[in-house]
PDB file of C-alpha atoms and ligand atoms in Angstrom:
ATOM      1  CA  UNK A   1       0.000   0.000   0.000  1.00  0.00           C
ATOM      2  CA  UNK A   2       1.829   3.305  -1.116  1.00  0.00           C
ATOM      3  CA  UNK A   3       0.700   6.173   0.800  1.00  0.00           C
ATOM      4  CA  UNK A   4      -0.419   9.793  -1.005  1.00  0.00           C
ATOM      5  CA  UNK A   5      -0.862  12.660   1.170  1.00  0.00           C
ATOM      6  CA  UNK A   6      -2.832  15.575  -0.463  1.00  0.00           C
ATOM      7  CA  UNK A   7      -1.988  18.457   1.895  1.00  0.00           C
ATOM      8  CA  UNK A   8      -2.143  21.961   0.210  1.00  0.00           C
ATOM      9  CA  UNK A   9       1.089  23.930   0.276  1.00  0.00           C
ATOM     10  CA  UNK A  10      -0.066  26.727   1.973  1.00  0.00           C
ATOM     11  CA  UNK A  11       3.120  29.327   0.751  1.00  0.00           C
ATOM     12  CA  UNK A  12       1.420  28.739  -3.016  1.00  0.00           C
ATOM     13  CA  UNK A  13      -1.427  30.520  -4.380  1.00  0.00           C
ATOM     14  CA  UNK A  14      -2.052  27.386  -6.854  1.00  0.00           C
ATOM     15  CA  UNK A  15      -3.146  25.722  -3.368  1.00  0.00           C
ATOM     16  CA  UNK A  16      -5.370  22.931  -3.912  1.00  0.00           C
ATOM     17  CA  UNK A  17      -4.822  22.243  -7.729  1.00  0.00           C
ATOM     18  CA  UNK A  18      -0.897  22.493  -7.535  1.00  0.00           C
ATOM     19  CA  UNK A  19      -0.970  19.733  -4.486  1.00  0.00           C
ATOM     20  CA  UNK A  20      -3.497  17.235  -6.148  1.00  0.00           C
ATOM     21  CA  UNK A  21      -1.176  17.758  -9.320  1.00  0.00           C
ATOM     22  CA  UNK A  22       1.581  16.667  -7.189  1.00  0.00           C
ATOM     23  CA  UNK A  23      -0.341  13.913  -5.736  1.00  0.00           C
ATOM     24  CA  UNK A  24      -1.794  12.553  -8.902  1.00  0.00           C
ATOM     25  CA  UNK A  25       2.178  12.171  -9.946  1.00  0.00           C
ATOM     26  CA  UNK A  26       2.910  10.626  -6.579  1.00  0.00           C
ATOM     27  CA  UNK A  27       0.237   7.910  -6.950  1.00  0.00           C
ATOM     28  CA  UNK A  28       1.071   7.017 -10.568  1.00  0.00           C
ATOM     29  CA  UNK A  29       4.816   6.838  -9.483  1.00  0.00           C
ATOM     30  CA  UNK A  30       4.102   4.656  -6.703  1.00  0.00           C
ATOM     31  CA  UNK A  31       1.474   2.874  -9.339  1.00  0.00           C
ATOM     32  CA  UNK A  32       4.517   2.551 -11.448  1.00  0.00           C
ATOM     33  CA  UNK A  33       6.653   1.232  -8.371  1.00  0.00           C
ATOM     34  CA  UNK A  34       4.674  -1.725  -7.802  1.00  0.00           C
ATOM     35  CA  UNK A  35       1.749  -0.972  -5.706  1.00  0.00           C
ATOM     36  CA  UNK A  36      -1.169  -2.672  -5.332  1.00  0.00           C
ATOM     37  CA  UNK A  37      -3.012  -0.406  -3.356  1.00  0.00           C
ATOM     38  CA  UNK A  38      -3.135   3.481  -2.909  1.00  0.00           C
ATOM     39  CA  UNK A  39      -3.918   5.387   0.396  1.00  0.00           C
ATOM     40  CA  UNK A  40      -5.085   8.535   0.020  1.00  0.00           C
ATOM     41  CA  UNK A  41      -4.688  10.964   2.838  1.00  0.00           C
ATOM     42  CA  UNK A  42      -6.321  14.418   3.342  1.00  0.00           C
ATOM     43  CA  UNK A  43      -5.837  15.273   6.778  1.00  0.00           C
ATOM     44  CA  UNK A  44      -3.070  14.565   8.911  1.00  0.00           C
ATOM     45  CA  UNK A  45      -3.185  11.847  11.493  1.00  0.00           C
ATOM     46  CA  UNK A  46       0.487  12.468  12.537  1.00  0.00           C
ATOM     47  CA  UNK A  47       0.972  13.372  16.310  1.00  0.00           C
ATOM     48  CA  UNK A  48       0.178  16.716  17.398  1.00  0.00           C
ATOM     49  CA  UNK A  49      -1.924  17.275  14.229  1.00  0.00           C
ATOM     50  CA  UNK A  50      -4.824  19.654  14.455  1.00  0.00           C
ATOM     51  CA  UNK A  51      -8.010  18.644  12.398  1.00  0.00           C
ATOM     52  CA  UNK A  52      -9.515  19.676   8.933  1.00  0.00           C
ATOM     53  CA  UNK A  53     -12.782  20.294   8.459  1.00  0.00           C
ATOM     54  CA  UNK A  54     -15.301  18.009   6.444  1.00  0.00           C
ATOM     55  CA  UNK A  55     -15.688  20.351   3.300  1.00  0.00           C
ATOM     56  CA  UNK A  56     -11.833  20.736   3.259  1.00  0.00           C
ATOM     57  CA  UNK A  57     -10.922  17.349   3.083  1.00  0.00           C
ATOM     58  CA  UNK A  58     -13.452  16.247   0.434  1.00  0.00           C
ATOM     59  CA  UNK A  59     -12.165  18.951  -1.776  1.00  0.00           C
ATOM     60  CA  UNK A  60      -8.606  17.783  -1.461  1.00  0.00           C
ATOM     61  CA  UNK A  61      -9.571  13.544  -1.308  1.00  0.00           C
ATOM     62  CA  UNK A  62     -12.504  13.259  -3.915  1.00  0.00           C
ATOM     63  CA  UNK A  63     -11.483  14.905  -7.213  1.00  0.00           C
ATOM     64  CA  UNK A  64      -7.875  12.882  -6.678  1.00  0.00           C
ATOM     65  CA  UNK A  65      -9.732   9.317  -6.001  1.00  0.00           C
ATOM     66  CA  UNK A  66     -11.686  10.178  -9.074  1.00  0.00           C
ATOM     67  CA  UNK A  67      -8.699  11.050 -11.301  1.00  0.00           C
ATOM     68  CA  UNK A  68      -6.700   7.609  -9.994  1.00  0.00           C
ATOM     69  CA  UNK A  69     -10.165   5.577 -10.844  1.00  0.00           C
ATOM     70  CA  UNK A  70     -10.280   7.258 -14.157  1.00  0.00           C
ATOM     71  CA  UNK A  71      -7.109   6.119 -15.186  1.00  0.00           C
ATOM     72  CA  UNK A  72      -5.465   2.791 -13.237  1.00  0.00           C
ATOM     73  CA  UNK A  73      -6.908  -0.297 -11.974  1.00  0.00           C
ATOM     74  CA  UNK A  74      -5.290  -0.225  -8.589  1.00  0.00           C
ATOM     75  CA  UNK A  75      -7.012  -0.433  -5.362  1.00  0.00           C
ATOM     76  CA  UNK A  76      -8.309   2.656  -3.653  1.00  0.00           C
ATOM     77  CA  UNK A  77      -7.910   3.595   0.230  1.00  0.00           C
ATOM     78  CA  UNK A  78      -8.882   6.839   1.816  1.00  0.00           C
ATOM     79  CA  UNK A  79      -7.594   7.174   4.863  1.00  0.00           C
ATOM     80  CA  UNK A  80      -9.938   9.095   6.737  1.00  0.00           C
ATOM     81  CA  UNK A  81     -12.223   8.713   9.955  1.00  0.00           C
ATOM     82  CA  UNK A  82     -15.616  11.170   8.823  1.00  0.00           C
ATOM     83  CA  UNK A  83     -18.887   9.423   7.495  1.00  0.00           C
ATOM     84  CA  UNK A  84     -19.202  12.686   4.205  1.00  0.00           C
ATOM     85  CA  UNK A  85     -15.886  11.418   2.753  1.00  0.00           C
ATOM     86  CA  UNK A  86     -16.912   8.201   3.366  1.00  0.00           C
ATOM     87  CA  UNK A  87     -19.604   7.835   1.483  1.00  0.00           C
ATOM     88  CA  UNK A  88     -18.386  10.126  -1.445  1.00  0.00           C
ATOM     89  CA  UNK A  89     -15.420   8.640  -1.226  1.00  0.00           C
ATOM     90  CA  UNK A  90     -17.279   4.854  -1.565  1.00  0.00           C
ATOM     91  CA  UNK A  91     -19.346   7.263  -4.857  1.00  0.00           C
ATOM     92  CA  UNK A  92     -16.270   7.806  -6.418  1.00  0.00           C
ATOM     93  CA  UNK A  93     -15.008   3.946  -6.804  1.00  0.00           C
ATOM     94  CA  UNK A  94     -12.792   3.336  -3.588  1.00  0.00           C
ATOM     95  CA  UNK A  95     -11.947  -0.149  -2.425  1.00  0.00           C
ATOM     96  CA  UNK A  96     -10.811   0.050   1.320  1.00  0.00           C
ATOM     97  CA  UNK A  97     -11.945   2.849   3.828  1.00  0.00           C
ATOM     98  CA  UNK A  98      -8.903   3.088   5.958  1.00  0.00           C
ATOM     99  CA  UNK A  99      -9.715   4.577   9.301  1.00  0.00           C
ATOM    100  CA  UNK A 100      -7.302   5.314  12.191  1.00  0.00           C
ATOM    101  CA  UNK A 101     -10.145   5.595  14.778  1.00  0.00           C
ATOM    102  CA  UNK A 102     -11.764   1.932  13.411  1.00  0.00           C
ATOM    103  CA  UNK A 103     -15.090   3.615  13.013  1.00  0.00           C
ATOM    104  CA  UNK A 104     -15.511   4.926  16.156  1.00  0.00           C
ATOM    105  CA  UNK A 105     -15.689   8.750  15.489  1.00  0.00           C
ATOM    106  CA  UNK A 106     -19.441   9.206  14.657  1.00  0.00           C
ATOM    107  CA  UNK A 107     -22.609   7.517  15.633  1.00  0.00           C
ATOM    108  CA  UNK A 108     -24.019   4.222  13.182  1.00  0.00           C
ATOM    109  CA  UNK A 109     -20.675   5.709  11.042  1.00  0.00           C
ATOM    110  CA  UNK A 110     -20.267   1.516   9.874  1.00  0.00           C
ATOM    111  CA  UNK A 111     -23.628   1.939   8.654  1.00  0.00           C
ATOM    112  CA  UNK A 112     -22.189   3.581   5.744  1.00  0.00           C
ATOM    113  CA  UNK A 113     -19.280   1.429   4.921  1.00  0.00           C
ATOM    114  CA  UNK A 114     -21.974  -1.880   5.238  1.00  0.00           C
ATOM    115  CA  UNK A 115     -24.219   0.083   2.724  1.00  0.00           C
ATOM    116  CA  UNK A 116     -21.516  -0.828  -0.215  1.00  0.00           C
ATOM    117  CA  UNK A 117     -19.266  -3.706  -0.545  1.00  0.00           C
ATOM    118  CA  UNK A 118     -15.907  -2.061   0.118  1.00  0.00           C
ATOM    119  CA  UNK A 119     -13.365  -3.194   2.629  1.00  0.00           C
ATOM    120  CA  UNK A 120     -13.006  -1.689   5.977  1.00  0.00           C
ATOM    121  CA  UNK A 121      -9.793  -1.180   7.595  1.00  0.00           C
ATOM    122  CA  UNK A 122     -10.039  -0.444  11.397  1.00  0.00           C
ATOM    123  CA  UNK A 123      -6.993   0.790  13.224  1.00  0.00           C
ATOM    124  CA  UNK A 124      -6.236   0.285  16.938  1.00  0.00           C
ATOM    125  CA  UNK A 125      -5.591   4.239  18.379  1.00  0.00           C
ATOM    126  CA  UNK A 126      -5.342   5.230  21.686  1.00  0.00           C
ATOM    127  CA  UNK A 127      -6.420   8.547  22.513  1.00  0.00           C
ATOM    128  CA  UNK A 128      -6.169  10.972  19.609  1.00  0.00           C
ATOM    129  CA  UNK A 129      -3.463  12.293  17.401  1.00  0.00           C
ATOM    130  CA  UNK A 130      -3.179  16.061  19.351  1.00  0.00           C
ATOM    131  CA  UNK A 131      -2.582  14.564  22.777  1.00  0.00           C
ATOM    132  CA  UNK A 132      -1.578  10.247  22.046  1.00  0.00           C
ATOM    133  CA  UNK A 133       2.116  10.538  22.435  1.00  0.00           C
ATOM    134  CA  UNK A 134       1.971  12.329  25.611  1.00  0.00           C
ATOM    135  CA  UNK A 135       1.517   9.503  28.188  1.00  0.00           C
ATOM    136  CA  UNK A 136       0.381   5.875  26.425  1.00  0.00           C
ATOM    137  CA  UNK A 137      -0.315   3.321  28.997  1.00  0.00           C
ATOM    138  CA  UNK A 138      -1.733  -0.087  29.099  1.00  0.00           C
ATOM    139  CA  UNK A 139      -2.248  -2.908  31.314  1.00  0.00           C
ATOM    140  CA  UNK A 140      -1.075  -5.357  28.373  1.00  0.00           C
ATOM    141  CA  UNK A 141      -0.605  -4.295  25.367  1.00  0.00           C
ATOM    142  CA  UNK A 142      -0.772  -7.009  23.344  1.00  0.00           C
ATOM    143  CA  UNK A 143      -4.184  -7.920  24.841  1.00  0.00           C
ATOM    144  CA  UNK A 144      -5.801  -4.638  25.037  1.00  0.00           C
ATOM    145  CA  UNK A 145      -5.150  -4.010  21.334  1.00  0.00           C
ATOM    146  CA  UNK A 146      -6.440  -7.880  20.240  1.00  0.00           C
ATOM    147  CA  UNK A 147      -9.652  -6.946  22.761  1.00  0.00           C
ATOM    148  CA  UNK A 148     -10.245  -3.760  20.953  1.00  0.00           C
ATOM    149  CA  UNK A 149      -9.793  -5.094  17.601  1.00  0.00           C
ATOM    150  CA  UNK A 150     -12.207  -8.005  18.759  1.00  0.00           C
ATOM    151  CA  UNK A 151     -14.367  -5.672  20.109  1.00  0.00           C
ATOM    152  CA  UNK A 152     -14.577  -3.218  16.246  1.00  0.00           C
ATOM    153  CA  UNK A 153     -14.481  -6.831  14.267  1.00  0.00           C
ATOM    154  CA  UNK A 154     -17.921  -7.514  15.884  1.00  0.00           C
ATOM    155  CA  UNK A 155     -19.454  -4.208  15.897  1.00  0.00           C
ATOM    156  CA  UNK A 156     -18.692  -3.637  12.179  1.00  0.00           C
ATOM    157  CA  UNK A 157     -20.121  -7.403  11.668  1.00  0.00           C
ATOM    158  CA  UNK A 158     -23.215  -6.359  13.652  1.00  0.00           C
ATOM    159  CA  UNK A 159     -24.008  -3.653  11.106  1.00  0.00           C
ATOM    160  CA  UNK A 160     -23.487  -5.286   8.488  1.00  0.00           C
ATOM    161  CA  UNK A 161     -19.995  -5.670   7.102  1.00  0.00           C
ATOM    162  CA  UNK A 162     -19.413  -8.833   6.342  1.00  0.00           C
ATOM    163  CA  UNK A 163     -16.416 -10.471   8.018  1.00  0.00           C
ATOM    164  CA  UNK A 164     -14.124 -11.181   5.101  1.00  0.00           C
ATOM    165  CA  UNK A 165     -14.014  -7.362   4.333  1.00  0.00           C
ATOM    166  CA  UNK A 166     -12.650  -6.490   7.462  1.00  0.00           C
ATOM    167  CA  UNK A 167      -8.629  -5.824   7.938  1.00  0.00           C
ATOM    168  CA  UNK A 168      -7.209  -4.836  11.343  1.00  0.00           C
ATOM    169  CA  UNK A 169      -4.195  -3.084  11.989  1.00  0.00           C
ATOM    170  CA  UNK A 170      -2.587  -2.413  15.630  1.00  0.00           C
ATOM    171  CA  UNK A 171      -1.760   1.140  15.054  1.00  0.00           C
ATOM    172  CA  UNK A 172       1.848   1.771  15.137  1.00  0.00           C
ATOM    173  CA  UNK A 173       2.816   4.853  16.871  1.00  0.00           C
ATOM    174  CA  UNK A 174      -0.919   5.959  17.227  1.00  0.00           C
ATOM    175  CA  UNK A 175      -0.772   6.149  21.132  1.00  0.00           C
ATOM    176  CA  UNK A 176       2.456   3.959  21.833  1.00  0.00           C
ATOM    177  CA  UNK A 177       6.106   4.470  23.437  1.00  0.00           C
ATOM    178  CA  UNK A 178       8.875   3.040  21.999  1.00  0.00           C
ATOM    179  CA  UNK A 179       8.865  -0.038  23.709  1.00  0.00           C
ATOM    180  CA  UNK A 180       5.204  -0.740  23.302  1.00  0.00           C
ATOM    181  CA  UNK A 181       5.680  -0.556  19.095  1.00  0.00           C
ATOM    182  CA  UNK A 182       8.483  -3.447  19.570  1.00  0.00           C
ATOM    183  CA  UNK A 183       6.347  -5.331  21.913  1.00  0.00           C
ATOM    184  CA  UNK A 184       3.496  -5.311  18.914  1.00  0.00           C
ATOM    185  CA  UNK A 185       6.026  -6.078  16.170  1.00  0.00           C
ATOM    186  CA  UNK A 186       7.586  -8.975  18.027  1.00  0.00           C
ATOM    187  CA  UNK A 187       3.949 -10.760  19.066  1.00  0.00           C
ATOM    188  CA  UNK A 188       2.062  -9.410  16.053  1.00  0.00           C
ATOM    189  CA  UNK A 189       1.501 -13.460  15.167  1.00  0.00           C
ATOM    190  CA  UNK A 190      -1.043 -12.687  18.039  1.00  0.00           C
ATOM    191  CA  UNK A 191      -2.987 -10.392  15.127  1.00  0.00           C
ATOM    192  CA  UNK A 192      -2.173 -12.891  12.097  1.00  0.00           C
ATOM    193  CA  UNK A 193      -4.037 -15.411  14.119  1.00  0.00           C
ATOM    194  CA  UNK A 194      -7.455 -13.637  14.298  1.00  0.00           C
ATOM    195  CA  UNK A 195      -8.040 -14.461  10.965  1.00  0.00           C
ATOM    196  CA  UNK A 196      -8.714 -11.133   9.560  1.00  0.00           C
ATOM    197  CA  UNK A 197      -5.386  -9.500   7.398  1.00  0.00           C
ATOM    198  CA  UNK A 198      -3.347  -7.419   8.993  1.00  0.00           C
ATOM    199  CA  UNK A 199      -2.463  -4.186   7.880  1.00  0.00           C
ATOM    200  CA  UNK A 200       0.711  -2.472   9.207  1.00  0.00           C
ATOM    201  CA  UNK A 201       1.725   0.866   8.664  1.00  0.00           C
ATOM    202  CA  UNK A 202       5.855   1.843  10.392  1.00  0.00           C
ATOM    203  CA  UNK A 203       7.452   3.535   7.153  1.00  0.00           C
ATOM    204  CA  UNK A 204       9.388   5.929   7.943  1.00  0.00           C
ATOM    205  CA  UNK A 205       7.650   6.423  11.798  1.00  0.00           C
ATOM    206  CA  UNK A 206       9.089   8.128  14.984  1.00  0.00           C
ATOM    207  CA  UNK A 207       9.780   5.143  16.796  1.00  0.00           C
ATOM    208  CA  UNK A 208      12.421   3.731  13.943  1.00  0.00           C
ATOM    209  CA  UNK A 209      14.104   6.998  14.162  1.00  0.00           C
ATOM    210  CA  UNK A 210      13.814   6.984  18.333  1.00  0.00           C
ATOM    211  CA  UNK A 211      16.357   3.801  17.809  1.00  0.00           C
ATOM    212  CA  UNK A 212      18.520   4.265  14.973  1.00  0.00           C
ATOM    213  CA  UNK A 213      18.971   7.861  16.007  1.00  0.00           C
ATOM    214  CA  UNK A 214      17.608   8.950  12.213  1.00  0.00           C
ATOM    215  CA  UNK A 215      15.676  11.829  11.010  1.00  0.00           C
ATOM    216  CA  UNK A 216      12.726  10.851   8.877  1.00  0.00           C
ATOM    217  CA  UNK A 217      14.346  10.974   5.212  1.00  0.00           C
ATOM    218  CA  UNK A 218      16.701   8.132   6.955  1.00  0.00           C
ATOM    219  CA  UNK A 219      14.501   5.872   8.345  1.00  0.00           C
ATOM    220  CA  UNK A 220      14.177   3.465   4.628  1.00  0.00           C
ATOM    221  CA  UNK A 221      16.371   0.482   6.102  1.00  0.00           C
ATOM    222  CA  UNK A 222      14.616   0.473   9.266  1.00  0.00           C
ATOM    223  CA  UNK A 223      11.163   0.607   7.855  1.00  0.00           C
ATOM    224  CA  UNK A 224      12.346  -2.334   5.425  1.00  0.00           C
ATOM    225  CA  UNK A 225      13.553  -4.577   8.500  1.00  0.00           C
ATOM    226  CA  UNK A 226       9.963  -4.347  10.247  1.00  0.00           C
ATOM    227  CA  UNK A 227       8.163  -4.449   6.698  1.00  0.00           C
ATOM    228  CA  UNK A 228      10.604  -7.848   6.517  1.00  0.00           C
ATOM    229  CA  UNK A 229       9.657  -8.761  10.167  1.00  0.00           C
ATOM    230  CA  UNK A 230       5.664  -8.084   9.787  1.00  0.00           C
ATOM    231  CA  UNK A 231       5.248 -10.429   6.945  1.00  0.00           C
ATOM    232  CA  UNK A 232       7.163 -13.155   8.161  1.00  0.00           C
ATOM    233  CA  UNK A 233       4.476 -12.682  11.185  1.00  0.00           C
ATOM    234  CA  UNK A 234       1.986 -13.190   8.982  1.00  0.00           C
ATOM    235  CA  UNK A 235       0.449  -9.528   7.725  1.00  0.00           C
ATOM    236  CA  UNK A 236      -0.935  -9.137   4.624  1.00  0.00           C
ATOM    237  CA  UNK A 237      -0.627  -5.440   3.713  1.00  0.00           C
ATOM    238  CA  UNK A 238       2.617  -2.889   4.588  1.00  0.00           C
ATOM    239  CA  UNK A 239       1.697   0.641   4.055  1.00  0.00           C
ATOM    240  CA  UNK A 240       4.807   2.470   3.067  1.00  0.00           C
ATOM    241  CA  UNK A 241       6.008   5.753   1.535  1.00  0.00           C
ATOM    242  CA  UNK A 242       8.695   4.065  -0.130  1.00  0.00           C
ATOM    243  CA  UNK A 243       7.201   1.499  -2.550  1.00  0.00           C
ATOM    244  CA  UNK A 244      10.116   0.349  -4.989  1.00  0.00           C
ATOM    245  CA  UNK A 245      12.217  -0.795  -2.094  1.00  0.00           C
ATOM    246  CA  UNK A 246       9.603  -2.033   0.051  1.00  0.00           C
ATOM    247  CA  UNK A 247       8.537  -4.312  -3.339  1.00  0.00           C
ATOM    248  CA  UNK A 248      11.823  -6.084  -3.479  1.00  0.00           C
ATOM    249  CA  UNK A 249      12.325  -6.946   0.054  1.00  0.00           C
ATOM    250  CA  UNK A 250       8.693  -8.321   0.210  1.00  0.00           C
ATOM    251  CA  UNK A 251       9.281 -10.139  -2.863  1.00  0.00           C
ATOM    252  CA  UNK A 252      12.513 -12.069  -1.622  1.00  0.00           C
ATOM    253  CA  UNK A 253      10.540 -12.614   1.733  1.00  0.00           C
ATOM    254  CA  UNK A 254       8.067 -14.484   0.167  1.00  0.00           C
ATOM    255  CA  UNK A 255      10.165 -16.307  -2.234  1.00  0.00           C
ATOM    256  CA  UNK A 256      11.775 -17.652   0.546  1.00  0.00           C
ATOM    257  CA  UNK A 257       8.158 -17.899   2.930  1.00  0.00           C
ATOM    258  CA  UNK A 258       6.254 -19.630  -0.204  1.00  0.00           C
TER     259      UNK A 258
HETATM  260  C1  7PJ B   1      -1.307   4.539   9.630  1.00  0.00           C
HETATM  261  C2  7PJ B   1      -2.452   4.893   8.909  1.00  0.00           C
HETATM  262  C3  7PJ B   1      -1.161   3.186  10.064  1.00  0.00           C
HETATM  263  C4  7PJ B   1      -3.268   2.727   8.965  1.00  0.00           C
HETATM  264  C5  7PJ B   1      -1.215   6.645   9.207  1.00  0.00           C
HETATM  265  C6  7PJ B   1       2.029   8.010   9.309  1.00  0.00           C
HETATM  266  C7  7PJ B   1       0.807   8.392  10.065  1.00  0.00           C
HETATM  267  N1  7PJ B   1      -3.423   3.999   8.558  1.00  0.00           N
HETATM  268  N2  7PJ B   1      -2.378   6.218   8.636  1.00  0.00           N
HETATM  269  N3  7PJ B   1      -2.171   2.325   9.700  1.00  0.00           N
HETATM  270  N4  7PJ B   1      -0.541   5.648   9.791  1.00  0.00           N
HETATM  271  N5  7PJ B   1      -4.209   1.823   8.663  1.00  0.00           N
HETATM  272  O1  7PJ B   1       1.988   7.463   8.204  1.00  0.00           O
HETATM  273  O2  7PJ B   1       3.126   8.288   9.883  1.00  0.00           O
HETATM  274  O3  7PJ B   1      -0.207   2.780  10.742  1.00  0.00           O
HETATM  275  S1  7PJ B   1      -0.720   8.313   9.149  1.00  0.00           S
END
């Protein structure tokens, strides 16, 4: 999964149309790079991020979805948490709704993803992306990330999405220290074994450059070791910014795996 931000450069007056420009050209590089599926981000889930509003972040995701459905077969994600974008989103052709707060932020909000057949992706965060890095704590957190994914699983069956299009994803970094990010990587069999795919998302995170001592243009190797790591523990998708590297080292991991 090859991720595409569309945030508008706010220094240029071409705003919106010079950043989905730029994004179009990032997804059909990435396209180009190998990958099979394209998340499309228009607000920032990064820590200490302050929120968009609804009409802001259709107007930067939609016309871009439409554009990449217009021209490639890949798979769609948006990566977003609000029930609008959703559902235009779903409109415009997507194939995964990717949302860090596992549909959780509005009321019946799976009601919409259940009223199509796309996949849902539902992320394990705790707290939320202003304030989750200031003081993560958990009694286990292996098991209180498997209870809450358990917990999402069945609500998002109970409205309607079927099973098999559900993927779960621990949430790197999204309300974790250090330590608790290597604890998830090292047991993250414990996900595999659900039986949903697992979807794992460390390129190029703060926790990679917290031990290599790396700002984030350095962080490739690392982010190929855990891409290495989470496949060989059994997830299905890695969500990276770098997708020609991330390609080969997946490829020679399951050459040797299958
Ligand atoms: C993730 C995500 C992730 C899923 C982001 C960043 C932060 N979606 N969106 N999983 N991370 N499903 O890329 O650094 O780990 S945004």
């Amino acid at each position: 999964m090859g991720i595409v931000n569309v945030t508008p450069d706010s220094f240029s007056d071409g705003g919106l149309f010079l950043s989905q420009n730029n994004a179009f050209k990032q997804a059909k590089q990435l396209i180009a790079e190998g990958a099979d599926i394209i998340d499309i981000g228009g607000e920032s889930t990064r820590p200490g991020a302050e929120p968009v509003s609804v009409q802001e972040e259709l107007d930067r995701v939609i016309p871009l979805v439409e554009k990449i459905r217009a021209e490639f077969s890949v798979s769609i994600s948006v990566d977003t948490s609000k029930s609008l974008v959703m559902r235009e989103a779903i409109a415009a052709g997507v194939d995964i709704i990717n949302d860090v707060m596992a549909l959780t932020g509005e009321d019946s909000i799976a009601a919409v993803a259940a009223s199509d057949t796309v996949k849902v992706c539902l992320m394990h965060m705790q707290g939320e992306p202003r304030t989750m890095q200031k003081n993560p704590k958990y009694d286990n957190v292996i098991e209180d990330i498997k209870a809450f994914l358990l917990m999402r699983t069945q609500a998002c069956i109970n409205a309607g999405i079927t099973s098999n299009r559900i993927i779960i994803d621990p949430g790197f970094g999204f309300g974790k220290t250090v330590v608790h990010n290597l604890l998830l990587m090292k047991n993250l069999q414990v996900f595999s074994q659900l039986g949903y795919p697992v979807l794992v998302g460390i390129s190029r995170k703060s926790f990679i450059g917290n031990i290599l001592n790396k700002q984030v243009t350095e962080r490739l190797y690392g982010s190929l070791a855990l891409a290495v790591l989470a496949i060989s523990k059994g997830a299905s998708i890695i969500r990276t910014h770098d997708v020609a590297a991330t390609v080969d080292a997946l490829k020679m991991t399951d050459a040797v795996l299958n």
